[in-house]
Amino acid sequence: MTNGLDDVVAAETVLSDVDGAKGRLVIRGHAVEDLAAGWAFEDVVHLLLEGFVDGLPAGEDLRSAIGSARLGVFKRISPHLAALRDLEPVDALRAGLSLLADGDDLDTALQLVAAPAVITAARLRMGAAKTPVAPDPANTHSADFLRMISGRPATAHAASGLDSYLATVSDHGMNASTFTARTVASTQAGLGSAAIAGLCALKGPLHGGAPGPVLAMLDAIATPQAAHGWLAEALARGDRLMGFGHRIYRVRDPRADALKQAIARLSSDEELAGRIALAEAVETAALDLLRTAKPDRSLDTNVEFYTAALLEALGFPAQAFTCVFAAGRVVGWIAHAREQAMTGRLIRPQSRYIGPAPQIAA
Ligand code: CMC
């Protein structure tokens, strides 16, 4: 018996499909590469939530509703900022989400979509001893997220790079955080509870916590020439190489290339080109070493590897990477939670007891 539920089909879904053998991800009928190549975040929200949230607006109306929700979240968390300041960003996000509504209606859904950007930006500003910047509902969600962190208007290139990232990670079949969110929703708890539970599962380094360590690895390796030796030593110590391997993909994770292309679209700046060259050298050496070290297991590049380089290029500090992942994935959690509540049953599996039998008195 496997305790990782490998190959167990836990739900039927219209939301996304991961083909691990072919390296394909389809999100509601669209290849992830197409979404990453130009969809605005707001349109991805519409794609995933349509039919699952009553009264969902579209187009400009949805953009402005998400903008108003950002303002609402900012007002709601403002009296509590001092308590969030000393927490790690992902813990501040979890605490901030618990201040919001826990219904299953449009307002709750929009607040949850808006919240990761607002809470993460406020926490990062306070961590840098700066005053949080209030949302501007006139901006797109990605442009405002970047502006609330830097205090300056985002460039169109940067906003579209963040759109690509958020679209790429918006949903991904039955992963650990999505299963968690669906389990919570199956008990008829609210969307806020489902999203907080999803975030708790995302936090670990085997799921959404890997890009920070990927960046630390790139920094430690520092030059393309050092990649092979550094990685060989890490594997010899028994370390896992962050950004490689996946439970489902047996070939390259399609999201890795979608993100690599998003980085290339950002700028042709020399510093960024050097960073990409380093990442490519590390990737080549890692794949080579993993093939030799684990010949029976097909280990390839996963989404987290180029996430690190993209989010760094967009100006996010490594400590916020999991929060930015959550800013995209929260849409998938909401959609799955609603799908589970609308079409599913209480999730209640069984366990097999292998502990001691009760002592029988003589
Ligand atoms: N580096 C070195 N060895 C590895 C790696 C890696 N990145 N990934 C798997 N292995 C080895 C593992 O040590 C094991 O070897 P052995 O059989 O000798 O003990 C074998 O491959 C199978 O590993 P597993 O833990 O059974 O595989 P899994 O399907 O449970 O693991 C994984 C999937 C993503 C947790 C794993 O590949 C890993 O830890 N990768 C590094 C962390 C990472 O990049 N996480 C982000 C995942 S992508 C985001 C997402 O979609 O959630």
PDB file of N, CA and C in Angstrom, residues 116-126 128 130-134 142-152 162 311 314-317 320 323-324:
ATOM      1  N   PRO A 116      -4.235  37.800  -1.269  1.00  0.00           N
ATOM      2  CA  PRO A 116      -2.799  37.503  -1.212  1.00  0.00           C
ATOM      3  C   PRO A 116      -1.934  38.680  -1.667  1.00  0.00           C
ATOM      4  N   ALA A 117      -2.376  39.400  -2.698  1.00  0.00           N
ATOM      5  CA  ALA A 117      -1.585  40.546  -3.176  1.00  0.00           C
ATOM      6  C   ALA A 117      -1.526  41.631  -2.107  1.00  0.00           C
ATOM      7  N   VAL A 118      -2.678  41.945  -1.516  1.00  0.00           N
ATOM      8  CA  VAL A 118      -2.746  43.052  -0.549  1.00  0.00           C
ATOM      9  C   VAL A 118      -1.960  42.725   0.719  1.00  0.00           C
ATOM     10  N   ILE A 119      -2.175  41.520   1.239  1.00  0.00           N
ATOM     11  CA  ILE A 119      -1.537  41.154   2.519  1.00  0.00           C
ATOM     12  C   ILE A 119      -0.029  40.976   2.333  1.00  0.00           C
ATOM     13  N   THR A 120       0.360  40.322   1.239  1.00  0.00           N
ATOM     14  CA  THR A 120       1.799  40.111   0.998  1.00  0.00           C
ATOM     15  C   THR A 120       2.514  41.444   0.825  1.00  0.00           C
ATOM     16  N   ALA A 121       1.916  42.342   0.030  1.00  0.00           N
ATOM     17  CA  ALA A 121       2.568  43.643  -0.200  1.00  0.00           C
ATOM     18  C   ALA A 121       2.690  44.417   1.106  1.00  0.00           C
ATOM     19  N   ALA A 122       1.626  44.425   1.910  1.00  0.00           N
ATOM     20  CA  ALA A 122       1.673  45.179   3.180  1.00  0.00           C
ATOM     21  C   ALA A 122       2.748  44.605   4.093  1.00  0.00           C
ATOM     22  N   ARG A 123       2.810  43.262   4.162  1.00  0.00           N
ATOM     23  CA  ARG A 123       3.804  42.610   5.030  1.00  0.00           C
ATOM     24  C   ARG A 123       5.236  42.912   4.540  1.00  0.00           C
ATOM     25  N   LEU A 124       5.455  42.894   3.219  1.00  0.00           N
ATOM     26  CA  LEU A 124       6.802  43.165   2.700  1.00  0.00           C
ATOM     27  C   LEU A 124       7.200  44.610   2.964  1.00  0.00           C
ATOM     28  N   ARG A 125       6.269  45.546   2.781  1.00  0.00           N
ATOM     29  CA  ARG A 125       6.573  46.963   3.063  1.00  0.00           C
ATOM     30  C   ARG A 125       6.951  47.121   4.537  1.00  0.00           C
ATOM     31  N   MET A 126       6.171  46.535   5.424  1.00  0.00           N
ATOM     32  CA  MET A 126       6.463  46.709   6.854  1.00  0.00           C
ATOM     33  C   MET A 126       7.804  46.064   7.202  1.00  0.00           C
ATOM     34  N   ALA A 128      10.339  46.024   5.424  1.00  0.00           N
ATOM     35  CA  ALA A 128      11.403  46.928   4.967  1.00  0.00           C
ATOM     36  C   ALA A 128      11.267  48.295   5.639  1.00  0.00           C
ATOM     37  N   LYS A 130       8.770  50.272   5.777  1.00  0.00           N
ATOM     38  CA  LYS A 130       8.049  51.245   4.943  1.00  0.00           C
ATOM     39  C   LYS A 130       6.552  51.139   5.235  1.00  0.00           C
ATOM     40  N   THR A 131       5.845  52.229   4.955  1.00  0.00           N
ATOM     41  CA  THR A 131       4.396  52.237   5.187  1.00  0.00           C
ATOM     42  C   THR A 131       3.695  51.454   4.076  1.00  0.00           C
ATOM     43  N   PRO A 132       2.720  50.593   4.420  1.00  0.00           N
ATOM     44  CA  PRO A 132       1.968  49.899   3.366  1.00  0.00           C
ATOM     45  C   PRO A 132       1.307  50.881   2.396  1.00  0.00           C
ATOM     46  N   VAL A 133       1.249  50.472   1.136  1.00  0.00           N
ATOM     47  CA  VAL A 133       0.648  51.309   0.093  1.00  0.00           C
ATOM     48  C   VAL A 133      -0.773  50.806  -0.146  1.00  0.00           C
ATOM     49  N   ALA A 134      -1.747  51.718  -0.130  1.00  0.00           N
ATOM     50  CA  ALA A 134      -3.143  51.312  -0.346  1.00  0.00           C
ATOM     51  C   ALA A 134      -3.346  50.874  -1.805  1.00  0.00           C
ATOM     52  N   SER A 142      -2.298  42.528 -11.331  1.00  0.00           N
ATOM     53  CA  SER A 142      -0.843  42.316 -11.332  1.00  0.00           C
ATOM     54  C   SER A 142      -0.102  43.639 -11.191  1.00  0.00           C
ATOM     55  N   ALA A 143      -0.536  44.657 -11.919  1.00  0.00           N
ATOM     56  CA  ALA A 143       0.148  45.959 -11.843  1.00  0.00           C
ATOM     57  C   ALA A 143       0.045  46.518 -10.425  1.00  0.00           C
ATOM     58  N   ASP A 144      -1.113  46.338  -9.797  1.00  0.00           N
ATOM     59  CA  ASP A 144      -1.295  46.892  -8.452  1.00  0.00           C
ATOM     60  C   ASP A 144      -0.481  46.116  -7.411  1.00  0.00           C
ATOM     61  N   PHE A 145      -0.398  44.797  -7.584  1.00  0.00           N
ATOM     62  CA  PHE A 145       0.403  43.969  -6.672  1.00  0.00           C
ATOM     63  C   PHE A 145       1.845  44.506  -6.673  1.00  0.00           C
ATOM     64  N   LEU A 146       2.412  44.707  -7.869  1.00  0.00           N
ATOM     65  CA  LEU A 146       3.801  45.179  -7.963  1.00  0.00           C
ATOM     66  C   LEU A 146       3.928  46.597  -7.401  1.00  0.00           C
ATOM     67  N   ARG A 147       2.920  47.446  -7.693  1.00  0.00           N
ATOM     68  CA  ARG A 147       2.966  48.838  -7.199  1.00  0.00           C
ATOM     69  C   ARG A 147       2.865  48.899  -5.681  1.00  0.00           C
ATOM     70  N   MET A 148       2.017  48.034  -5.099  1.00  0.00           N
ATOM     71  CA  MET A 148       1.863  48.062  -3.632  1.00  0.00           C
ATOM     72  C   MET A 148       3.155  47.619  -2.933  1.00  0.00           C
ATOM     73  N   ILE A 149       3.996  46.867  -3.640  1.00  0.00           N
ATOM     74  CA  ILE A 149       5.273  46.452  -3.031  1.00  0.00           C
ATOM     75  C   ILE A 149       6.332  47.539  -3.207  1.00  0.00           C
ATOM     76  N   SER A 150       6.489  48.035  -4.441  1.00  0.00           N
ATOM     77  CA  SER A 150       7.605  48.967  -4.703  1.00  0.00           C
ATOM     78  C   SER A 150       7.238  50.412  -4.381  1.00  0.00           C
ATOM     79  N   GLY A 151       5.937  50.722  -4.386  1.00  0.00           N
ATOM     80  CA  GLY A 151       5.521  52.115  -4.208  1.00  0.00           C
ATOM     81  C   GLY A 151       5.583  52.913  -5.507  1.00  0.00           C
ATOM     82  N   ARG A 152       5.969  52.253  -6.609  1.00  0.00           N
ATOM     83  CA  ARG A 152       6.038  52.930  -7.919  1.00  0.00           C
ATOM     84  C   ARG A 152       5.130  52.197  -8.911  1.00  0.00           C
ATOM     85  N   LEU A 162       3.977  39.148 -14.501  1.00  0.00           N
ATOM     86  CA  LEU A 162       3.275  38.598 -13.332  1.00  0.00           C
ATOM     87  C   LEU A 162       1.962  37.926 -13.760  1.00  0.00           C
ATOM     88  N   LEU A 311      10.287  35.300 -10.496  1.00  0.00           N
ATOM     89  CA  LEU A 311       9.833  36.168  -9.394  1.00  0.00           C
ATOM     90  C   LEU A 311      10.966  37.070  -8.910  1.00  0.00           C
ATOM     91  N   LEU A 314      11.117  39.928 -11.226  1.00  0.00           N
ATOM     92  CA  LEU A 314       9.995  40.861 -11.023  1.00  0.00           C
ATOM     93  C   LEU A 314      10.153  41.677  -9.743  1.00  0.00           C
ATOM     94  N   GLY A 315      11.187  41.368  -8.961  1.00  0.00           N
ATOM     95  CA  GLY A 315      11.474  42.179  -7.770  1.00  0.00           C
ATOM     96  C   GLY A 315      10.926  41.609  -6.476  1.00  0.00           C
ATOM     97  N   PHE A 316      10.398  40.372  -6.510  1.00  0.00           N
ATOM     98  CA  PHE A 316       9.898  39.772  -5.264  1.00  0.00           C
ATOM     99  C   PHE A 316      11.064  39.203  -4.467  1.00  0.00           C
ATOM    100  N   PRO A 317      11.099  39.429  -3.151  1.00  0.00           N
ATOM    101  CA  PRO A 317      12.113  38.759  -2.343  1.00  0.00           C
ATOM    102  C   PRO A 317      11.764  37.282  -2.167  1.00  0.00           C
ATOM    103  N   ALA A 320       8.913  35.836  -0.108  1.00  0.00           N
ATOM    104  CA  ALA A 320       7.506  36.041  -0.509  1.00  0.00           C
ATOM    105  C   ALA A 320       7.062  35.094  -1.625  1.00  0.00           C
ATOM    106  N   CYS A 323       3.901  33.101  -1.169  1.00  0.00           N
ATOM    107  CA  CYS A 323       2.701  33.968  -1.170  1.00  0.00           C
ATOM    108  C   CYS A 323       2.279  34.314  -2.598  1.00  0.00           C
ATOM    109  N   VAL A 324       3.268  34.525  -3.487  1.00  0.00           N
ATOM    110  CA  VAL A 324       2.926  34.869  -4.875  1.00  0.00           C
ATOM    111  C   VAL A 324       2.319  33.637  -5.560  1.00  0.00           C
TER     112      VAL A 324
END
